[in-house]
Coordinates of N, CA and C in Angstrom, one line a residue:
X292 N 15.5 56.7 -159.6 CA 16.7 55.9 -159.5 C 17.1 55.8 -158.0
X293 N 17.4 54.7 -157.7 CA 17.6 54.4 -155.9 C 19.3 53.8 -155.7
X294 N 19.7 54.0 -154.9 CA 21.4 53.5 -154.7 C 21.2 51.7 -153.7
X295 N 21.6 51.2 -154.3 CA 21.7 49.5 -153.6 C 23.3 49.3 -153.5
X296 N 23.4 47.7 -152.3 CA 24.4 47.6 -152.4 C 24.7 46.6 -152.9
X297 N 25.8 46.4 -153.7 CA 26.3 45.2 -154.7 C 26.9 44.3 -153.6
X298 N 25.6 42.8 -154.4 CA 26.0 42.2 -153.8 C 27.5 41.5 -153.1
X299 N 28.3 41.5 -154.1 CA 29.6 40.8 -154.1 C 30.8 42.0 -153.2
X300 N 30.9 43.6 -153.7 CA 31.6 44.2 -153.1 C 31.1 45.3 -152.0
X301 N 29.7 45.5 -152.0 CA 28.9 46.0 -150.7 C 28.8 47.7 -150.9
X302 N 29.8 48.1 -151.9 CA 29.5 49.6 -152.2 C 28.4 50.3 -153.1
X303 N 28.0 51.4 -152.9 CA 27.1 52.0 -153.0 C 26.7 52.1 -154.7
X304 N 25.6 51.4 -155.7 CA 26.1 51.5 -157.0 C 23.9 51.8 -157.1
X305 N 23.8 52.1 -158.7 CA 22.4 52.6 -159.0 C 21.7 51.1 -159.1
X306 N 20.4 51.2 -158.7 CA 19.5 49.9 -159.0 C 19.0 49.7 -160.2
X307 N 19.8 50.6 -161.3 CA 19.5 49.9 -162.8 C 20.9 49.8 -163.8
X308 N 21.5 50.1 -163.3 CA 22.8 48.9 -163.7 C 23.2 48.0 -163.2
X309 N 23.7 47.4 -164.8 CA 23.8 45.9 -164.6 C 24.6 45.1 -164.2
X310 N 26.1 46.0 -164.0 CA 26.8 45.4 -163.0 C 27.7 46.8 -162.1
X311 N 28.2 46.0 -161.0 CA 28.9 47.0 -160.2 C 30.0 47.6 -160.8
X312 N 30.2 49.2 -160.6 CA 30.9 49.9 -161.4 C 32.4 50.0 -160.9
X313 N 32.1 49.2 -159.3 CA 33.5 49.2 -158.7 C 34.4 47.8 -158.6
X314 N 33.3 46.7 -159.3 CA 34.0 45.5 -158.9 C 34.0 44.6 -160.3
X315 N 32.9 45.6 -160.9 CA 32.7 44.4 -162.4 C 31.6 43.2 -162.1
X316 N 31.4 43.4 -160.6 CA 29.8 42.2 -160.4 C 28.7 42.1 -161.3
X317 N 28.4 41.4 -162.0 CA 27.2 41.5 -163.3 C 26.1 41.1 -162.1
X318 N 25.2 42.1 -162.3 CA 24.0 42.1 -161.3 C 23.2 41.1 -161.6
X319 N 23.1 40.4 -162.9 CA 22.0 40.0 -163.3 C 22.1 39.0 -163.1
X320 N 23.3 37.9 -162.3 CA 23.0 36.9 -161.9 C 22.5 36.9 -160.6
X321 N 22.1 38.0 -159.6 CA 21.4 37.9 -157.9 C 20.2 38.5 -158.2
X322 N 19.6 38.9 -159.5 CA 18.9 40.1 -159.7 C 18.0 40.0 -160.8
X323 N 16.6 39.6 -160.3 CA 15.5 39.0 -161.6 C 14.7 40.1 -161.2
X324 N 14.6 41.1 -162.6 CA 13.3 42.2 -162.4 C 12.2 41.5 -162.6
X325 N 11.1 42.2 -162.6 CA 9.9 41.1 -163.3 C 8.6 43.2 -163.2
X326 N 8.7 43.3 -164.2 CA 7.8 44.3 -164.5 C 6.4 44.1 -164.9
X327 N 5.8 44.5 -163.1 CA 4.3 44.3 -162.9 C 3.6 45.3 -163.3
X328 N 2.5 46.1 -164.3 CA 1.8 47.4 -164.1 C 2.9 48.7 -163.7
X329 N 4.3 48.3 -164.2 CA 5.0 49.3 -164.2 C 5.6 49.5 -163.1
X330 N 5.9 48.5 -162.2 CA 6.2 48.6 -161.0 C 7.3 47.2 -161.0
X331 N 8.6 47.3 -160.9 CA 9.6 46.5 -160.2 C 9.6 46.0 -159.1
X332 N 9.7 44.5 -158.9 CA 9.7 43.1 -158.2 C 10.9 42.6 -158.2
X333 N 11.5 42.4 -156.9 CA 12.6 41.5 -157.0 C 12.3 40.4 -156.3
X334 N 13.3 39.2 -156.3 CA 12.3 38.1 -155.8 C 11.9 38.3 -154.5
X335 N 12.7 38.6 -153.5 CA 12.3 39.4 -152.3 C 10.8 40.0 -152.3
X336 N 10.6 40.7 -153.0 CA 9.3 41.0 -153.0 C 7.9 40.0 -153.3
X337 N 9.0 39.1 -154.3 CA 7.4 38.6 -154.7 C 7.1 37.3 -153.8
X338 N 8.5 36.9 -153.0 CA 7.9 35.9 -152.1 C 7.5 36.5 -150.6
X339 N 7.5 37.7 -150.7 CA 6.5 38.7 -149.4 C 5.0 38.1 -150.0
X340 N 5.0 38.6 -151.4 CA 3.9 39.0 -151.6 C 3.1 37.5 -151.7
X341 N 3.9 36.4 -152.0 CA 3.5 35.3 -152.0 C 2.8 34.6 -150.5
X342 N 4.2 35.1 -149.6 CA 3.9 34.6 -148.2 C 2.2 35.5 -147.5
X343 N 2.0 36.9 -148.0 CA 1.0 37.9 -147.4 C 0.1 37.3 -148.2
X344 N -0.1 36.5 -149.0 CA -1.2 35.7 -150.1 C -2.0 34.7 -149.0
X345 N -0.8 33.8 -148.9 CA -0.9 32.9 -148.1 C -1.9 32.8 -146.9
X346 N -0.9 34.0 -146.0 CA -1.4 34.7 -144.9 C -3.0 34.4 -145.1
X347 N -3.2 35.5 -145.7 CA -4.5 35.8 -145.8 C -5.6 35.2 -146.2
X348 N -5.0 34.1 -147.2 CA -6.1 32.6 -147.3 C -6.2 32.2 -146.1
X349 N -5.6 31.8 -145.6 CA -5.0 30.6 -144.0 C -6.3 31.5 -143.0
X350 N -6.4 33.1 -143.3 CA -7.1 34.0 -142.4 C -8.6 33.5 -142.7
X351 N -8.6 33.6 -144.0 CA -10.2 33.6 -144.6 C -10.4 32.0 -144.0
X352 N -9.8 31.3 -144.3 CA -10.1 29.8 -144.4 C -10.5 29.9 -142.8
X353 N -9.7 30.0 -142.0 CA -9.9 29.7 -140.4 C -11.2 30.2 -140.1
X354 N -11.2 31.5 -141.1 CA -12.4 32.3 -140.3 C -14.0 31.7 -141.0
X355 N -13.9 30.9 -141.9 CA -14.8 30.4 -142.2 C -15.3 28.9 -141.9
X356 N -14.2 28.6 -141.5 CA -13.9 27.0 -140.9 C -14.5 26.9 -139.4
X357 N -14.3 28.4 -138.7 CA -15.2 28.4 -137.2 C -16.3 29.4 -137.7
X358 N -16.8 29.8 -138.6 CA -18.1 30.3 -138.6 C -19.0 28.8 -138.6
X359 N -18.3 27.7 -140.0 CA -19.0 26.6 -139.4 C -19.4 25.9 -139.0
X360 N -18.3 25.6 -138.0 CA -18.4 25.0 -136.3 C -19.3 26.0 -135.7
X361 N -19.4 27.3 -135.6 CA -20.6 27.7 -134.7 C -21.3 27.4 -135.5
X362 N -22.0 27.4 -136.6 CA -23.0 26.9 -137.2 C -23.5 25.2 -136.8
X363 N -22.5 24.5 -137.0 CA -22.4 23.6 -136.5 C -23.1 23.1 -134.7
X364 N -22.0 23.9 -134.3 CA -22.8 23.7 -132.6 C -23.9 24.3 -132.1
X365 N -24.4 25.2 -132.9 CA -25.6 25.9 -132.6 C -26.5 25.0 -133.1
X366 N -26.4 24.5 -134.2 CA -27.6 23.5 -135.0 C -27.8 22.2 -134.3
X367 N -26.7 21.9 -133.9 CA -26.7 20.3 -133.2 C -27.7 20.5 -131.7
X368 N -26.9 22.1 -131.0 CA -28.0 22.2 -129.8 C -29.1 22.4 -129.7
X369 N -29.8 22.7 -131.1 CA -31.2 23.1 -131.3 C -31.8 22.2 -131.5
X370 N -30.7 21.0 -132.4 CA -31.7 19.9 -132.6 C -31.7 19.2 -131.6
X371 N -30.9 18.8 -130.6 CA -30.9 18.0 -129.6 C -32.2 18.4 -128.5
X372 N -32.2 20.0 -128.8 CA -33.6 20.3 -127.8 C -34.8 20.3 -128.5
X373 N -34.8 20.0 -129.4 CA -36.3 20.0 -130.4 C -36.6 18.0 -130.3
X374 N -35.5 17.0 -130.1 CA -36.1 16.3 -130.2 C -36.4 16.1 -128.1
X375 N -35.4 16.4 -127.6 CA -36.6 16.5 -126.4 C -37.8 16.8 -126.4
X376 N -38.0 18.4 -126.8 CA -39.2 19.1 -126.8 C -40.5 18.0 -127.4
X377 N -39.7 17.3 -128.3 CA -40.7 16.5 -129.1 C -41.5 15.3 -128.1
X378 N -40.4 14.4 -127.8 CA -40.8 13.7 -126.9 C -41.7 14.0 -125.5
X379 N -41.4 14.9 -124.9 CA -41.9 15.6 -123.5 C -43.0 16.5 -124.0
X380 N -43.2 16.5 -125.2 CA -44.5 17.2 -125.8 C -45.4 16.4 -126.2
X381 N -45.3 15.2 -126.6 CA -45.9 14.0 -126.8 C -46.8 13.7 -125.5
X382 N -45.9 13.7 -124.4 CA -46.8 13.0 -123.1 C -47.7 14.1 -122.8
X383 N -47.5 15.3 -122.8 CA -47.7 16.6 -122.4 C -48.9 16.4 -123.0
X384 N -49.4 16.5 -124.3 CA -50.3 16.2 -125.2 C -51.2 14.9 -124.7
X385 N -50.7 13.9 -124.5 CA -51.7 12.9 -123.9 C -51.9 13.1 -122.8
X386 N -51.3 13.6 -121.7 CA -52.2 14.4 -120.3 C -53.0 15.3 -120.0
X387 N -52.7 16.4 -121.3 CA -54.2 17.2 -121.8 C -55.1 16.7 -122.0
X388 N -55.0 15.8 -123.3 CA -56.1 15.3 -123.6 C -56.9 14.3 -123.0
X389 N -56.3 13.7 -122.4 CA -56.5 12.7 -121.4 C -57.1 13.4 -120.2
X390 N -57.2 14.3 -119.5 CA -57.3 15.2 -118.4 C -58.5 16.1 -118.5
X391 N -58.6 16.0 -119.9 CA -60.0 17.2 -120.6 C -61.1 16.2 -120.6
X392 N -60.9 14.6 -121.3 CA -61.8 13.7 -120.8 C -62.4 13.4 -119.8
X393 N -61.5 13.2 -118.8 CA -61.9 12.8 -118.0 C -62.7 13.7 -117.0
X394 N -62.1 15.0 -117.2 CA -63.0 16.5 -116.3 C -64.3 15.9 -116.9
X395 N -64.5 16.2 -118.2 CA -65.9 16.4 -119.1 C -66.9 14.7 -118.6
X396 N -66.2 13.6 -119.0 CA -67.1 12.9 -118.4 C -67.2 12.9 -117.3
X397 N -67.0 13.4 -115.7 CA -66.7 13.0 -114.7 C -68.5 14.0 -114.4
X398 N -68.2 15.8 -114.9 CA -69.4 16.8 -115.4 C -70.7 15.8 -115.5
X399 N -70.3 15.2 -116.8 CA -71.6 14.6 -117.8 C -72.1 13.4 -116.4
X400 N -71.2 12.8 -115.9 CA -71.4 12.1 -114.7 C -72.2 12.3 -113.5
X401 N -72.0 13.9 -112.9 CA -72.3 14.0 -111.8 C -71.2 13.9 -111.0
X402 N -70.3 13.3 -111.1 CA -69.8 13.1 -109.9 C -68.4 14.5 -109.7
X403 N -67.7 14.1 -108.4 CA -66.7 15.5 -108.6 C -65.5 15.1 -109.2
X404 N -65.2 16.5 -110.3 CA -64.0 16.3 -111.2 C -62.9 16.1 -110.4
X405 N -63.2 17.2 -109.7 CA -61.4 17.3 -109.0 C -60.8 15.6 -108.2
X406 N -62.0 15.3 -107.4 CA -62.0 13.9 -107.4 C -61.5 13.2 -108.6
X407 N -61.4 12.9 -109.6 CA -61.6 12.1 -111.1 C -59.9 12.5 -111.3
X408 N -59.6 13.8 -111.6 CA -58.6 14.5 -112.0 C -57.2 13.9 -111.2
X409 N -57.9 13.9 -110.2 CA -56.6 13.4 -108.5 C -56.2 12.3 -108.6
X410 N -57.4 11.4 -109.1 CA -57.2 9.6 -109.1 C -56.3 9.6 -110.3
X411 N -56.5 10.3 -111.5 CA -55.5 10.2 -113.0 C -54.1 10.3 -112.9
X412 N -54.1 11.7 -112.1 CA -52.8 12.4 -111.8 C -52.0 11.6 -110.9
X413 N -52.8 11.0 -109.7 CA -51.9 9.3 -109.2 C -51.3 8.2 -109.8
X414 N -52.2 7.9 -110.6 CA -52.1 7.0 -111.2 C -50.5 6.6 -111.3
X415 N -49.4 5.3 -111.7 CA -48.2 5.1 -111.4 C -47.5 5.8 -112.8
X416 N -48.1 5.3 -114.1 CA -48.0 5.8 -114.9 C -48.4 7.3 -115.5
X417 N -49.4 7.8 -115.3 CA -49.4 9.4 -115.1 C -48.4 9.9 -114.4
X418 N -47.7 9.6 -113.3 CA -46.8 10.3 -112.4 C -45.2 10.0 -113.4
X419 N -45.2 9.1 -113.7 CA -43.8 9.2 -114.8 C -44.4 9.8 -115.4
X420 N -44.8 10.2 -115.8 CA -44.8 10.6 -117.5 C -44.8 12.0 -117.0
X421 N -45.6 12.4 -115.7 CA -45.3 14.3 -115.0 C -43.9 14.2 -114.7
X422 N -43.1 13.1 -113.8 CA -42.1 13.0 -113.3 C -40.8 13.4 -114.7
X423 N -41.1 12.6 -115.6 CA -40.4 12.8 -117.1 C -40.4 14.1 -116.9
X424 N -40.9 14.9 -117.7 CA -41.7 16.4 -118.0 C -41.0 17.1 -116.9
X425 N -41.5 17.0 -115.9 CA -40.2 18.0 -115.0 C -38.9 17.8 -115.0
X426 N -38.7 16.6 -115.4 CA -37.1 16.4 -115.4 C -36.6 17.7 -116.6
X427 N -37.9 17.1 -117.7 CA -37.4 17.6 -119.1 C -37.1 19.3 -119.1
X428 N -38.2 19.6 -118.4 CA -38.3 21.1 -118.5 C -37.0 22.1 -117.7
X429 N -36.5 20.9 -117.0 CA -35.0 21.7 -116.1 C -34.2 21.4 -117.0
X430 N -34.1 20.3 -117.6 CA -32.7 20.1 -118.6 C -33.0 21.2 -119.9
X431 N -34.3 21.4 -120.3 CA -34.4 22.6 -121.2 C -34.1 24.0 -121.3
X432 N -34.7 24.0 -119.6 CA -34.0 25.7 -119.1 C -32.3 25.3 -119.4
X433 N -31.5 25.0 -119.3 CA -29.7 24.7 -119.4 C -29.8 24.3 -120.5
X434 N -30.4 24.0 -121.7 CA -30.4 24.0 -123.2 C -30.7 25.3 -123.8
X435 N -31.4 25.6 -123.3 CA -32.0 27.2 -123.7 C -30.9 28.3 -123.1
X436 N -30.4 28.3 -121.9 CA -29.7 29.0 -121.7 C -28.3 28.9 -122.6
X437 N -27.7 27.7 -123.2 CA -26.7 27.4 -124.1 C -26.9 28.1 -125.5
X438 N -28.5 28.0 -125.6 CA -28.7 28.5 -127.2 C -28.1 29.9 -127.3
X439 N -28.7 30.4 -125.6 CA -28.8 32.1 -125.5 C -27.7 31.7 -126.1
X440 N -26.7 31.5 -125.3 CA -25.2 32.3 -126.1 C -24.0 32.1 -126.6
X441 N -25.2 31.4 -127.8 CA -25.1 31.1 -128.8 C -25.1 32.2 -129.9
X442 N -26.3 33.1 -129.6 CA -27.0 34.0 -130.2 C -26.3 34.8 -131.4
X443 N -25.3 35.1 -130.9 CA -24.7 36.4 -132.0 C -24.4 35.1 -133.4
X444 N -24.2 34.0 -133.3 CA -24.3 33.1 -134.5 C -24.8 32.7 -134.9
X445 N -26.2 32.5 -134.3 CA -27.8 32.0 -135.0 C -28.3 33.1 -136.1
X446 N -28.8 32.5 -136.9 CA -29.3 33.6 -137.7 C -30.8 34.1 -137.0
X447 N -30.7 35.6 -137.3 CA -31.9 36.2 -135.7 C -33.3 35.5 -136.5
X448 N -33.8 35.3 -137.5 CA -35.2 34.7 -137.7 C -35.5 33.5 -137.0
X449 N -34.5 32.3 -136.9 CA -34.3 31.2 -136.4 C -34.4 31.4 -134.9
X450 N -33.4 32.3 -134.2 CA -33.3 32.7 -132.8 C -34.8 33.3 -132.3
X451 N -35.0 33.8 -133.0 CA -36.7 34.6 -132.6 C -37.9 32.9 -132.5
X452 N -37.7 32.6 -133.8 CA -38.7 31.2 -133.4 C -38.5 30.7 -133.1
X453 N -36.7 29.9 -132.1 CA -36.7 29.1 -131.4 C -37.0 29.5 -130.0
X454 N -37.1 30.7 -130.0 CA -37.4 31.5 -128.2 C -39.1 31.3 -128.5
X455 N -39.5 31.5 -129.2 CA -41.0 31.3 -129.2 C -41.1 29.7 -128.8
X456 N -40.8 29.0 -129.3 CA -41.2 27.2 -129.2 C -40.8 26.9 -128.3
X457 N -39.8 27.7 -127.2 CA -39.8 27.5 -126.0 C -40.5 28.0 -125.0
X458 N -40.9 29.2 -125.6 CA -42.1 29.9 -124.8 C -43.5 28.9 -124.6
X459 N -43.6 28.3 -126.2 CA -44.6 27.3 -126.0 C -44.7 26.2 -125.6
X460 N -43.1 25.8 -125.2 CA -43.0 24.6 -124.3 C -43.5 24.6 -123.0
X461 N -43.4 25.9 -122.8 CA -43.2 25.9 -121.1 C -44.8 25.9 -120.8
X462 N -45.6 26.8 -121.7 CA -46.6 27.0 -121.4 C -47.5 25.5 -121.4
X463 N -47.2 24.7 -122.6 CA -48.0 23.8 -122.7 C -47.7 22.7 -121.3
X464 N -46.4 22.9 -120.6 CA -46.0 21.6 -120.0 C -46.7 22.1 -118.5
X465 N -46.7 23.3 -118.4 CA -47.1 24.0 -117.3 C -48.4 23.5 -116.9
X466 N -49.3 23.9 -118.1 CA -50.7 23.3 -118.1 C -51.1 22.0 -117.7
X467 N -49.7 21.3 -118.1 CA -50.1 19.3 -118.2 C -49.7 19.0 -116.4
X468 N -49.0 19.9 -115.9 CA -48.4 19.9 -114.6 C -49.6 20.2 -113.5
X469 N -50.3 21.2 -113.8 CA -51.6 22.0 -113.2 C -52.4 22.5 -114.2
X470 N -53.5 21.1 -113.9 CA -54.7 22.2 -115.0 C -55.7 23.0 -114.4
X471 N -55.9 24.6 -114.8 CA -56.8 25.3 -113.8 C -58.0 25.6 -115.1
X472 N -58.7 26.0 -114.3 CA -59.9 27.0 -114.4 C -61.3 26.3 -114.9
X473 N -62.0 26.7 -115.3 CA -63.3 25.7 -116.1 C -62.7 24.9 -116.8
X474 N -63.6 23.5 -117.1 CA -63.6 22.8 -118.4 C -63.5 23.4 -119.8
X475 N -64.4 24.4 -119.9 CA -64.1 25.3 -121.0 C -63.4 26.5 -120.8
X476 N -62.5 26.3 -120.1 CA -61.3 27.5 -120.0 C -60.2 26.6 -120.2
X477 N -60.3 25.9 -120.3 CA -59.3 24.6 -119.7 C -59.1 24.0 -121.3
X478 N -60.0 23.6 -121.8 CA -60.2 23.1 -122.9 C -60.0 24.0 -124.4
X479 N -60.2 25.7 -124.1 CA -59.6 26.7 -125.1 C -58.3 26.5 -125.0
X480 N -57.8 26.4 -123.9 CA -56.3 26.9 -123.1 C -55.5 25.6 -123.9
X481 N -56.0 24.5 -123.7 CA -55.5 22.9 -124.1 C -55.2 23.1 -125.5
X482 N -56.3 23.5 -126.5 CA -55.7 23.9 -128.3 C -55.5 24.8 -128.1
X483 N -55.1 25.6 -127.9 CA -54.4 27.1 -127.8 C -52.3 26.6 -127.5
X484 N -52.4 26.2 -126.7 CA -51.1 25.4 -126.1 C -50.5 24.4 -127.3
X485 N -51.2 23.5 -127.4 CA -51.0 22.4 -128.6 C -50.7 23.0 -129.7
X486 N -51.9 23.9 -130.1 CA -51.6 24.0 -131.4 C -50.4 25.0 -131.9
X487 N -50.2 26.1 -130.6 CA -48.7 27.2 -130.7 C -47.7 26.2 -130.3
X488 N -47.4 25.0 -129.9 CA -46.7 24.4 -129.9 C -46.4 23.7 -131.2
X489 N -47.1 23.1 -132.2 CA -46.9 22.4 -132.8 C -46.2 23.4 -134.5
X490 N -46.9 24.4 -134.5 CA -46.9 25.7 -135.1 C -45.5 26.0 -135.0
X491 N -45.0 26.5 -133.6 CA -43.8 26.9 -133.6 C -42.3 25.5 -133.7
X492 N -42.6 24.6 -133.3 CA -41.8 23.4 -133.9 C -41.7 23.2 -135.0
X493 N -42.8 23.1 -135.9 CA -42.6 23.2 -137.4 C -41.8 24.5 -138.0
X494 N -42.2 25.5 -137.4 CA -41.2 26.6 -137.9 C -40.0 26.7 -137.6
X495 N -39.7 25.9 -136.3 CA -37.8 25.5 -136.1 C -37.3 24.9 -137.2
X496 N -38.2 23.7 -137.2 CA -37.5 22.2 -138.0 C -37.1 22.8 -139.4
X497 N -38.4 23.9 -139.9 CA -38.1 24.0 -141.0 C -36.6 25.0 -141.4
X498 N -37.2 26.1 -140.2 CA -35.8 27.4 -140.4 C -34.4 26.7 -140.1
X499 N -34.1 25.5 -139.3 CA -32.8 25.0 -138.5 C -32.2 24.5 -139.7
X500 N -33.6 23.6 -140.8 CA -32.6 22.8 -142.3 C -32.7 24.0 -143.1
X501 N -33.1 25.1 -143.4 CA -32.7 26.1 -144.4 C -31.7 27.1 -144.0
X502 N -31.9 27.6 -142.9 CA -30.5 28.4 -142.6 C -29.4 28.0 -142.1
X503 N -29.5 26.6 -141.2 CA -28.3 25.9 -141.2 C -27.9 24.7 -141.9
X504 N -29.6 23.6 -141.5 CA -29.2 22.5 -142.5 C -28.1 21.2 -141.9
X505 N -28.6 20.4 -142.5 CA -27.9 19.4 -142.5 C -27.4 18.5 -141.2
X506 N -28.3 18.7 -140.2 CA -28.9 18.1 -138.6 C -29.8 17.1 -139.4
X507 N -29.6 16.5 -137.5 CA -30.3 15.0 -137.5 C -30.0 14.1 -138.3
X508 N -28.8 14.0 -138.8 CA -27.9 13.0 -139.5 C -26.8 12.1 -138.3
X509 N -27.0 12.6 -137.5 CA -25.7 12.6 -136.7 C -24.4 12.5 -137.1
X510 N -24.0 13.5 -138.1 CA -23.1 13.9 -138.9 C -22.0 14.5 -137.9
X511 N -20.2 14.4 -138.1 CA -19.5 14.8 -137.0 C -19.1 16.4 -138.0
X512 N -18.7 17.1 -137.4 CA -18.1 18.1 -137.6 C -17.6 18.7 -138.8
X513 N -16.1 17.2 -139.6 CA -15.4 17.2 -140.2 C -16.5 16.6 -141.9
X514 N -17.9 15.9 -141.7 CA -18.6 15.2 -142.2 C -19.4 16.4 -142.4
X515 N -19.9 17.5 -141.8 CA -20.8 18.4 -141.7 C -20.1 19.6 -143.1
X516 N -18.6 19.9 -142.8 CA -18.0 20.7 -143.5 C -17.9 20.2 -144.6
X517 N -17.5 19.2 -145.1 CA -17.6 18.3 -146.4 C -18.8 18.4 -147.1
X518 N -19.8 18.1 -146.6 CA -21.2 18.4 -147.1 C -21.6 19.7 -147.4
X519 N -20.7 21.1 -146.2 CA -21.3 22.4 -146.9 C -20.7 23.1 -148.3
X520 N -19.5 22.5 -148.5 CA -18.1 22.5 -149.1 C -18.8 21.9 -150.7
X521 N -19.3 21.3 -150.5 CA -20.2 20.3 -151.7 C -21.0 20.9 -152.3
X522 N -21.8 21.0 -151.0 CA -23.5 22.0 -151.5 C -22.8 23.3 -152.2
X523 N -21.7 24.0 -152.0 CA -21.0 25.5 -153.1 C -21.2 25.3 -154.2
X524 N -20.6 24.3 -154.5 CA -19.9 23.5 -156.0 C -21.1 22.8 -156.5

């Protein structure tokens, strides 16, 4: 038993009678028990407990609401550098291949490669397509550096293959930029490049729509949440 003070006269009376014993105040019109698991609620309490309810939704919700936005922004940056990668791997791939030709017939020819190689690499069109490529590969370092840190939000299987597919960017564009060594060092090096390139892109594309999903829509934010909100239910 605990001492409270009555409403109406303010002196000191027990919190289980039902009215004040100094004024005649019938408690039971300021005063709704409500017996939870044996434990007394006055409304005071239960709109605490209502408002600390609340709270704590509003907490969860927020904190799930920017887990998806970093999901969100991480996915959008991966995809925006994968379809670079795509395009500037495209040309990358026709300068190889294009470059391994012309070494090998130039051989089968007689005449000198490096000569043959020099005149391709001039060419107006060969020089955009290297000029592209280097643009590409600086805008990717400052894409890549954004993914970094990103990191603590990426899921680490995705984070590990996208640092690979950029490892095989560089290497492959590197090669398209300067090709060294024999024809047949040149020409292992060329599928070896392509094909870890093509390998580790498919492993993005695939991991980016299973653990995040729902890229390359150009879907906004508010459009992105709606759809993950969906896929629960």
């Amino acid at each position: 038993m605990a001492l409270i003070n009555c409403p109406e006269c303010n002196q000191k009376i027990s919190d289980t009678s039902d009215k004040c014993i100094h004024c005649g105040y019938v408690l039971g019109k300021s005063r709704k028990i409500v017996e939870v698991s044996g434990i007394s609620l006055n409304k005071n309490n239960k709109r605490y407990l209502f408002v600390s309810f609340c709270i704590i939704l509003i907490i969860l919700m927020s904190g799930y609401i920017f887990k998806e936005y970093k999901n969100y922004e991480c996915g959008n940056e991966i995809s925006m550098s994968l379809s670079r990668m795509k395009i500037s791997g495209a040309s990358s791939k026709l300068i190889l291949e294009a470059t391994y030709m012309i070494w090998s017939s130039a051989i089968d020819s007689g005449v000198n490669f490096n000569d043959s190689i020099a005149t391709y690499y001039s060419d107006d069109g060969t020089k955009k397509l290297l000029d592209r490529m280097k643009r590409d590969i600086e805008i990717m370092k400052i894409m890549f550096k954004r993914v970094n840190r990103m990191e603590f939000f990426i899921p680490k299987s995705l984070y590990d293959s996208y640092s690979n597919l950029y490892s095989a960017y560089n290497d492959m564009i590197r090669l398209s930029l300067q090709p060294e060594g024999s024809l047949i060092t040149f020409g292992a090096k060329k599928n070896e490049v392509l094909n870890k390139f093509d390998q580790c892109y498919e492993t993005v594309e695939v991991k980016l729509g299973r653990e995040i999903g729902l890229f390359g829509d150009g879907l906004s934010f508010p459009a992105y949440l709606g759809k993950k909100i969906q896929s629960v239910f």
